[in-house]
XYZ file of C-alpha atoms in Angstrom:
431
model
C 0.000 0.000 0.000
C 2.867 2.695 0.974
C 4.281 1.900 -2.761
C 0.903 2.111 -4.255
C 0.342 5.855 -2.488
C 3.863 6.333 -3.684
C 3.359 6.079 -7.307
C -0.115 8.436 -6.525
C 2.138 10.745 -5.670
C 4.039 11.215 -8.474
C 7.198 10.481 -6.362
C 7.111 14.002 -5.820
C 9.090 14.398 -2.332
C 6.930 17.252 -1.039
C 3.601 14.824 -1.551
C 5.414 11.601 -0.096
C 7.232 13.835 2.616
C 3.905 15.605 3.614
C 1.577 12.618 3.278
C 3.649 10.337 5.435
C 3.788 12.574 8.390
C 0.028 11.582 8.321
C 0.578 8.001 7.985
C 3.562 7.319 9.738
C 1.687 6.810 13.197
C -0.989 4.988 12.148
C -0.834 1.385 12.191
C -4.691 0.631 11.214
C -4.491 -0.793 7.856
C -8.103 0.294 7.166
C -6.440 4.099 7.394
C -3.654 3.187 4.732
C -6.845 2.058 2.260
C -8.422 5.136 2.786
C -5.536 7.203 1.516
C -4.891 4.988 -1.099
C -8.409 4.371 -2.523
C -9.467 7.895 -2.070
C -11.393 10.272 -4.916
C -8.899 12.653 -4.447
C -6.716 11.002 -6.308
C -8.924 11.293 -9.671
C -9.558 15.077 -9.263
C -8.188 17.443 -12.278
C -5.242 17.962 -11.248
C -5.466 21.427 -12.032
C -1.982 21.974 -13.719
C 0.084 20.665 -10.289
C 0.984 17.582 -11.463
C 0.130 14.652 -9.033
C 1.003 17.003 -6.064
C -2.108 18.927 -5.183
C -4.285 15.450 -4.433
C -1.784 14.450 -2.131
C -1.472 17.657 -0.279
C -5.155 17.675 0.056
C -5.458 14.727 1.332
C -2.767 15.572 3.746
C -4.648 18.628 4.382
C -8.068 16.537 5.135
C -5.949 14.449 7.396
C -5.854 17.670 10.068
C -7.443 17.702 13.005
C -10.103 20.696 12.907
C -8.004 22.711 14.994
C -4.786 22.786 12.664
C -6.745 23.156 9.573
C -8.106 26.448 11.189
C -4.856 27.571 11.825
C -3.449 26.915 8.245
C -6.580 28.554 6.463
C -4.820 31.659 8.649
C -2.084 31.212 6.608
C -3.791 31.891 2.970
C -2.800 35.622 4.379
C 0.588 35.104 3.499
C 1.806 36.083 0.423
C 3.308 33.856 -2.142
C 7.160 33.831 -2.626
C 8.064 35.330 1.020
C 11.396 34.445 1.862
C 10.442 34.489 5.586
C 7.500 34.291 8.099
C 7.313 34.853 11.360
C 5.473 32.207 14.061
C 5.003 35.547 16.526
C 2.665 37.131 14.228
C 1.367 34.256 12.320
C 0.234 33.051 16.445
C -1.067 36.509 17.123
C -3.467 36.137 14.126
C -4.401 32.643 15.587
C -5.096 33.831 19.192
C -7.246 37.162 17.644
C -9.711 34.816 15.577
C -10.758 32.852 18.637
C -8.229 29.603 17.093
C -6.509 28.480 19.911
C -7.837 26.750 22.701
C -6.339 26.617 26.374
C -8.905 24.227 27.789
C -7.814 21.054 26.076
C -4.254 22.351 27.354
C -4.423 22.507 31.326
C -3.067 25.828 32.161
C -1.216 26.967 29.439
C -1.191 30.135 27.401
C -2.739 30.997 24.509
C 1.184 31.886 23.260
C 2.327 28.435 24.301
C -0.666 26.539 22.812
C 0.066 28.505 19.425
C 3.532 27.537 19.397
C 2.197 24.063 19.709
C -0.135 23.976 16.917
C 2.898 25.828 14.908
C 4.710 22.797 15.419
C 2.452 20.303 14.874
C 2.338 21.930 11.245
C 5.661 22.018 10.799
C 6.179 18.333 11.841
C 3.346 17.302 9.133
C 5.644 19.097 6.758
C 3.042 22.359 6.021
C 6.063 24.785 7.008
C 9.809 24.680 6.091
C 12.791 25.686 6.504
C 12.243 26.533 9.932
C 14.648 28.396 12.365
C 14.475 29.121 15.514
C 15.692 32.149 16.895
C 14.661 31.813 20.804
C 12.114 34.360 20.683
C 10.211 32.845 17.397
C 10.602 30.309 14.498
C 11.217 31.904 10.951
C 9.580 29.926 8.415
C 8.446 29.723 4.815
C 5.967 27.839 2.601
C 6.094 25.806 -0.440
C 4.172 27.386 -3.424
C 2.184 24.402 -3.534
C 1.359 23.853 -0.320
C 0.795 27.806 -0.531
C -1.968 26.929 -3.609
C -3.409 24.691 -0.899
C -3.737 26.867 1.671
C -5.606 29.154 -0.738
C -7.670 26.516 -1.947
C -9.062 25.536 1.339
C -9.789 29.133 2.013
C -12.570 29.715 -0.341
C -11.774 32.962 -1.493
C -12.438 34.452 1.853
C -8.781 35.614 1.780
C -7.311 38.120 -1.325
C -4.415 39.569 -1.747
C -4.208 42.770 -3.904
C -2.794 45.968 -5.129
C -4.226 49.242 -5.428
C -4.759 48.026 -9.056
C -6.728 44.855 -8.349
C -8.748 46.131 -5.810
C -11.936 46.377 -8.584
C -12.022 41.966 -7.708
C -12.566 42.042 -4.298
C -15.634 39.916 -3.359
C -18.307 40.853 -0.543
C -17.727 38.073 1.235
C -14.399 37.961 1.145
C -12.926 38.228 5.439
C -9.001 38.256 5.254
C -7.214 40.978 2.891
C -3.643 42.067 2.223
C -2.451 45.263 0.543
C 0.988 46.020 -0.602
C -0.395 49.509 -0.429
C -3.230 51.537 0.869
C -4.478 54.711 -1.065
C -7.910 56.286 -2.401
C -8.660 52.970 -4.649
C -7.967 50.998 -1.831
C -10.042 52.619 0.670
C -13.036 53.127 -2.001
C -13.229 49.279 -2.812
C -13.211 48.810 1.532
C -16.775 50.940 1.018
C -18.536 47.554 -0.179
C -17.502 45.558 2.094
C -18.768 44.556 6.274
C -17.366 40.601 6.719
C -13.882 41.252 7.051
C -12.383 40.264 10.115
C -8.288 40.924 8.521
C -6.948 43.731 7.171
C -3.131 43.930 6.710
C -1.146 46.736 4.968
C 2.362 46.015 3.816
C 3.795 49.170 2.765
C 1.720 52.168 4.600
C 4.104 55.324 3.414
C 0.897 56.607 1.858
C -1.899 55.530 4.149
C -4.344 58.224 4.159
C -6.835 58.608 6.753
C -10.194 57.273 5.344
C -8.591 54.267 4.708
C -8.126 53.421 8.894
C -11.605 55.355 9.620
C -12.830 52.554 7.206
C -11.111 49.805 8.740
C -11.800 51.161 12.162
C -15.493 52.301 12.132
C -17.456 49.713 9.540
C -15.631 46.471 10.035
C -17.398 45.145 13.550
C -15.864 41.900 12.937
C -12.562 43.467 12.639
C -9.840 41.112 14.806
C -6.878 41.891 13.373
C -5.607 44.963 12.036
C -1.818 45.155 10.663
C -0.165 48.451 9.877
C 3.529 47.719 8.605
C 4.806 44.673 8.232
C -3.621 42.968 16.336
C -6.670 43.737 18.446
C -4.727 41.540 21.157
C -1.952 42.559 19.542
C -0.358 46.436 19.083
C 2.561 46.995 17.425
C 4.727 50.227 17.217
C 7.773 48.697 16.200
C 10.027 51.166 14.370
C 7.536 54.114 14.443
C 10.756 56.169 15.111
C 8.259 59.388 14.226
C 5.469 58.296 17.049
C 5.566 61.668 19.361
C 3.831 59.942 22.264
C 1.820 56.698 22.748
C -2.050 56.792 22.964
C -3.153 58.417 26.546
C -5.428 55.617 28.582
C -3.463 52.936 27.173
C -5.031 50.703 30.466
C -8.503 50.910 29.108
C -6.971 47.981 26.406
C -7.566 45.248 28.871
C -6.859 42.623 26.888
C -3.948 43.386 25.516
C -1.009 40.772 25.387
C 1.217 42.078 22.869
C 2.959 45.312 22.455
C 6.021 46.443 20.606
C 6.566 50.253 20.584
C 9.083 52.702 19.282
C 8.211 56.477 20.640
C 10.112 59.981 21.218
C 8.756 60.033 24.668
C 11.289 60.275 27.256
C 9.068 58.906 29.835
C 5.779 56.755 30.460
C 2.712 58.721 31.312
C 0.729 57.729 34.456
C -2.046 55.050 33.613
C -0.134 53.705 30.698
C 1.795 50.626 29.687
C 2.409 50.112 33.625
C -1.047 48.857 34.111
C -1.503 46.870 31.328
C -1.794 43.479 33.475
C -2.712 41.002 30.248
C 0.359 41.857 28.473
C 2.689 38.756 27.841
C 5.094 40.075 25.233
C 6.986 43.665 25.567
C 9.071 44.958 23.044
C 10.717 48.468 24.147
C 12.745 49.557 20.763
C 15.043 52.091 19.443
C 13.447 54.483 22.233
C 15.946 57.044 22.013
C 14.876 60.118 24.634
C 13.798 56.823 27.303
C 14.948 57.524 30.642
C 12.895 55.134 32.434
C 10.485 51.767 32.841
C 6.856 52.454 33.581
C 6.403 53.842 37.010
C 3.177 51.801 37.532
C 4.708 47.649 37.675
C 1.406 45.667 37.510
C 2.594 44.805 33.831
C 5.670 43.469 34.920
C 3.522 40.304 37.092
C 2.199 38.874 33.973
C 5.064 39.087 31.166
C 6.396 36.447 29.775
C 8.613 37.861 27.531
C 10.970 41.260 27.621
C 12.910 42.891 24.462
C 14.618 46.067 25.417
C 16.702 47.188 22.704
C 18.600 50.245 21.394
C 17.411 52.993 24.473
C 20.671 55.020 24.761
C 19.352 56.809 27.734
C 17.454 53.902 29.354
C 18.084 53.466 32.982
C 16.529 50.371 33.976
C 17.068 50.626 38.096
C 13.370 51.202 40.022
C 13.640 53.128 42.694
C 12.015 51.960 46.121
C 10.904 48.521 44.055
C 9.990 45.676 46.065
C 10.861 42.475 44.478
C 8.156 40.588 43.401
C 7.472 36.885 41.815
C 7.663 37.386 37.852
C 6.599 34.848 35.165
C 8.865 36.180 33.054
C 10.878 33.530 30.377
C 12.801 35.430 27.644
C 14.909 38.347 28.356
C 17.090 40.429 25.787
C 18.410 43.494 26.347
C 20.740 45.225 23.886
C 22.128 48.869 23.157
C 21.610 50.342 26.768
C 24.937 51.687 28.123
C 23.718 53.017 31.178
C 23.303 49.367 31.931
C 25.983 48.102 34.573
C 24.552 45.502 35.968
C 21.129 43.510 35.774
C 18.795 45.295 38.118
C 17.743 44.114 41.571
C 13.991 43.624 40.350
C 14.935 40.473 37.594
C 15.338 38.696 41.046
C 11.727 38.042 40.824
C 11.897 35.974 37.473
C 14.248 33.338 39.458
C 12.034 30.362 39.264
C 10.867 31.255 35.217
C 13.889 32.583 33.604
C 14.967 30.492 30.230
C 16.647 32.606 27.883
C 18.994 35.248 29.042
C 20.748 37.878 26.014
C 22.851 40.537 26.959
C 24.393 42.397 23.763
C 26.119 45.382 22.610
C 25.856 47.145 25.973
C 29.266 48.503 26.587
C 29.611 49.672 30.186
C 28.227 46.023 31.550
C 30.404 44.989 33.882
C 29.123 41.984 35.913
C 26.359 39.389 35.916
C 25.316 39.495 39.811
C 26.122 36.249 42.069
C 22.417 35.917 42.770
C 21.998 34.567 38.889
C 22.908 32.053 39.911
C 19.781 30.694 41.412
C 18.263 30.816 38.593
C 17.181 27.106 37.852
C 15.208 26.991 34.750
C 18.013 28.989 32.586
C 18.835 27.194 29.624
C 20.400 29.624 27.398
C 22.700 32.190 28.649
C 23.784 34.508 25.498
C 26.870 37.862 26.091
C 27.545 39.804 22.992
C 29.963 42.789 22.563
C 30.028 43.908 26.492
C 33.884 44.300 26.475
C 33.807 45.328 30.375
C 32.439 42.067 31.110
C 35.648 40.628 32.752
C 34.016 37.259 34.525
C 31.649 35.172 35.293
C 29.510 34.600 38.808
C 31.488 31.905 41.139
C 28.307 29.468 41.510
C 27.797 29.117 37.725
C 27.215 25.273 38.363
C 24.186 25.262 39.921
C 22.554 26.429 36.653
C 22.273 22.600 36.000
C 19.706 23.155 33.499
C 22.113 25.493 31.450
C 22.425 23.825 27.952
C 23.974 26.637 26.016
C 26.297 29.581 26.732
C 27.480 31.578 23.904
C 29.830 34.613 24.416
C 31.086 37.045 21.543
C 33.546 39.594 21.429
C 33.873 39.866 24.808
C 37.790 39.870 24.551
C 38.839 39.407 28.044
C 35.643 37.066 29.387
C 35.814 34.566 26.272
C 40.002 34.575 27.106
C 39.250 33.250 30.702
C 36.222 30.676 29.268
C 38.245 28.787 27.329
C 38.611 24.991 27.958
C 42.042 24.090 29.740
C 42.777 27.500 30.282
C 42.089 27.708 33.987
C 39.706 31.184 34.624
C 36.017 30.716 34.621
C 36.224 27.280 32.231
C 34.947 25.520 35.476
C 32.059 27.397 35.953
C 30.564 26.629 32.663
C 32.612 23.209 31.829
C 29.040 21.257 32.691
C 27.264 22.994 29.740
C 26.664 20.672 26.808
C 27.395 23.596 24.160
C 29.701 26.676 24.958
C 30.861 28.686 22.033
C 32.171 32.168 21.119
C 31.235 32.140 17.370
């Protein structure tokens, strides 16, 4: 039977690859005939060879849950070189996708990341790598023609040009540009639940009142590159962030970029849903958020490229912290981790220092930090040592540590120094 569903497949290795992910596990040999004696096989194979049959089968193979989550993905557009699993989840938590309850306890985040996986194990996503904080990914154009098959036409991609075939009932849409044509077709239309802009130099206004004021089924909304979801990121022109900011309750994503040199009062501080914080290229910064309630519930903390960033609370009581994945990079004022990480001790995972140049020392309480697995120092040329205890991080599987002249000197193997404090980790490198 596998060498009869072979030959159906043209010996194509996508089709065979992606088809026996889906067989692999099952050892019913009523399954194996269903694949093999299916209709599918004898549909017109609509200029794809003997591919497309395959992948639909493959496709009806899914669980309900996963083929929800890659009709999401007829979004995308066709010949990307990359994707990225943080947005591609965000979209998946907005439309109501993934479910916790099935789960235990975990987050909506975590269960995403699961069904991204599951996908990419079955062979829908490749060339997949993982960067600690997300997977970058891309499709096959076929499995791409799939996606778009199984979507109905409820998703379109266009340009200002094509915007004259956009159907009523059409719910997900991508632009590589907004303008006048664009915002006139968007008149016609009250299903869509998507709307992403690629380029948005030219965005005019009644395009977003559009978006904003008819689309009540409006979930995700993507200027530049959610409603769970905000992002800033790069807005190096944003004067201040929207006042309020706590009204936006649910809120578990932000990534900002502003001129502000401070926080205002009943801001990001109190947003206690939020789960991932990106603080970038934040150039006038001086300080964190005054109010701390958002700091309970984050799971995840990017602070990058604040020259004037001083990341020391005053009068801050240390307090538990779920937090998991920590990067800072670009703040000099930066000496030494603050006092109030000590509250992440028990969650910690992923630890990146980089490119801050007056950092001198990692503190000796660090090392109680039990669920670190990947410790990363990058270009922080004052950084002289390690802490003494370094060995009871025994779930430390990776340290990596880059021009960092006199530190990667003393971390060598044989060479005495701090090689002992690390010499239980299964992969140290300075590359």
């Amino acid at each position: 039977m596998g060498k009869d569903i072979v030959r159906k497949c043209g010996r194509v290795p996508l089709a065979v690859k992606t088809l026996g992910s889906q067989l692999y596990s099952k050892t019913d040999e009523r399954e194996w005939k269903l694949i093999r004696d299916s209709a599918i096989w004898k549909l017109e194979r609509e200029g794809a060879g003997h591919i497309l049959p395959a992948l639909r089968l493959s496709y009806n193979q899914l669980p309900t849950h996963l083929k929800q989550c890659l009709a999401c993905c007829s979004i995308l557009p066709k010949n990307y070189i990359e994707f990225n699993s943080r947005v591609l989840i965000n979209d998946w938590m907005a439309h109501g996708i993934l479910e916790s309850r099935e789960h235990g306890d975990m987050e909506l985040e975590d269960v995403g990341e699961l069904y991204f996986k599951e996908l990419w194990q079955r062979s829908f996503f490749q060339n997949v790598k993982y960067y600690y904080f997300f997977y970058e990914f891309d499709m096959h154009d076929l499995i791409h023609d799939l996606v778009q098959s199984v979507a109905q036409g409820q998703s379109l991609i266009v340009d200002s040009a094509g915007t004259k075939g956009i159907s009523e009932n059409v719910r997900h849409l991508l632009f590589f540009e907004s303008g006048q044509n664009v915002s006139t077709a968007l008149q016609k239309l009250n299903k869509v639940r998507t709307v992403a802009v690629e380029r948005c130099e030219n965005i005019d206004e009644s395009f977003l009142s559009t978006c904003i004021s008819r689309f009540k089924y409006l979930r995700v909304l993507r200027l530049f590159n959610c409603l769970q979801s905000l992002n800033f990121y790069k807005c190096v022109n944003l004067e201040e962030l929207p006042r309020n900011m706590r009204k936006l309750i649910s809120l578990r994503w932000l990534e900002l970029t502003t001129k502000q040199s401070s926080f205002p009062e009943n801001g990001v501080g109190c947003l206690t849903s939020l789960r991932y914080l990106s603080i970038w290229k934040c150039s006038n910064l001086t300080c964190l958020p005054r109010d701390t309630s958002f700091l309970a519930s984050l799971h995840t903390l990017i602070i990058g490229n604040c020259e004037q960033l001083d990341l020391v609370m005053e009068n801050y009581q240390v307090i538990p912290l779920r937090l998991q994945k920590l990067w800072i990079q670009g703040v000099p004022r930066m000496t030494i981790l603050p006092e109030w990480f000590q509250g992440a001790t028990n969650t910690l995972q992923v630890l990146f220092i980089r490119d801050c140049g007056n950092f001198e020392a990692l503190p000796e309480w660090l090392t109680s930090f039990t669920s670190l697995r990947i410790l990363g120092l990058r270009s922080c040329p004052k950084l002289l040592s390690l802490p003494e205890e370094m060995h009871r991080l025994t779930a430390l599987t990776q340290v990596t540590i880059i021009n960092c002249p006199e530190l990667e000197r003393r971390c060598q193997r044989n060479t005495g120094g701090d090689w002992p404090k690390i010499s239980h980790v299964p992969n140290v490198s300075f590359e």
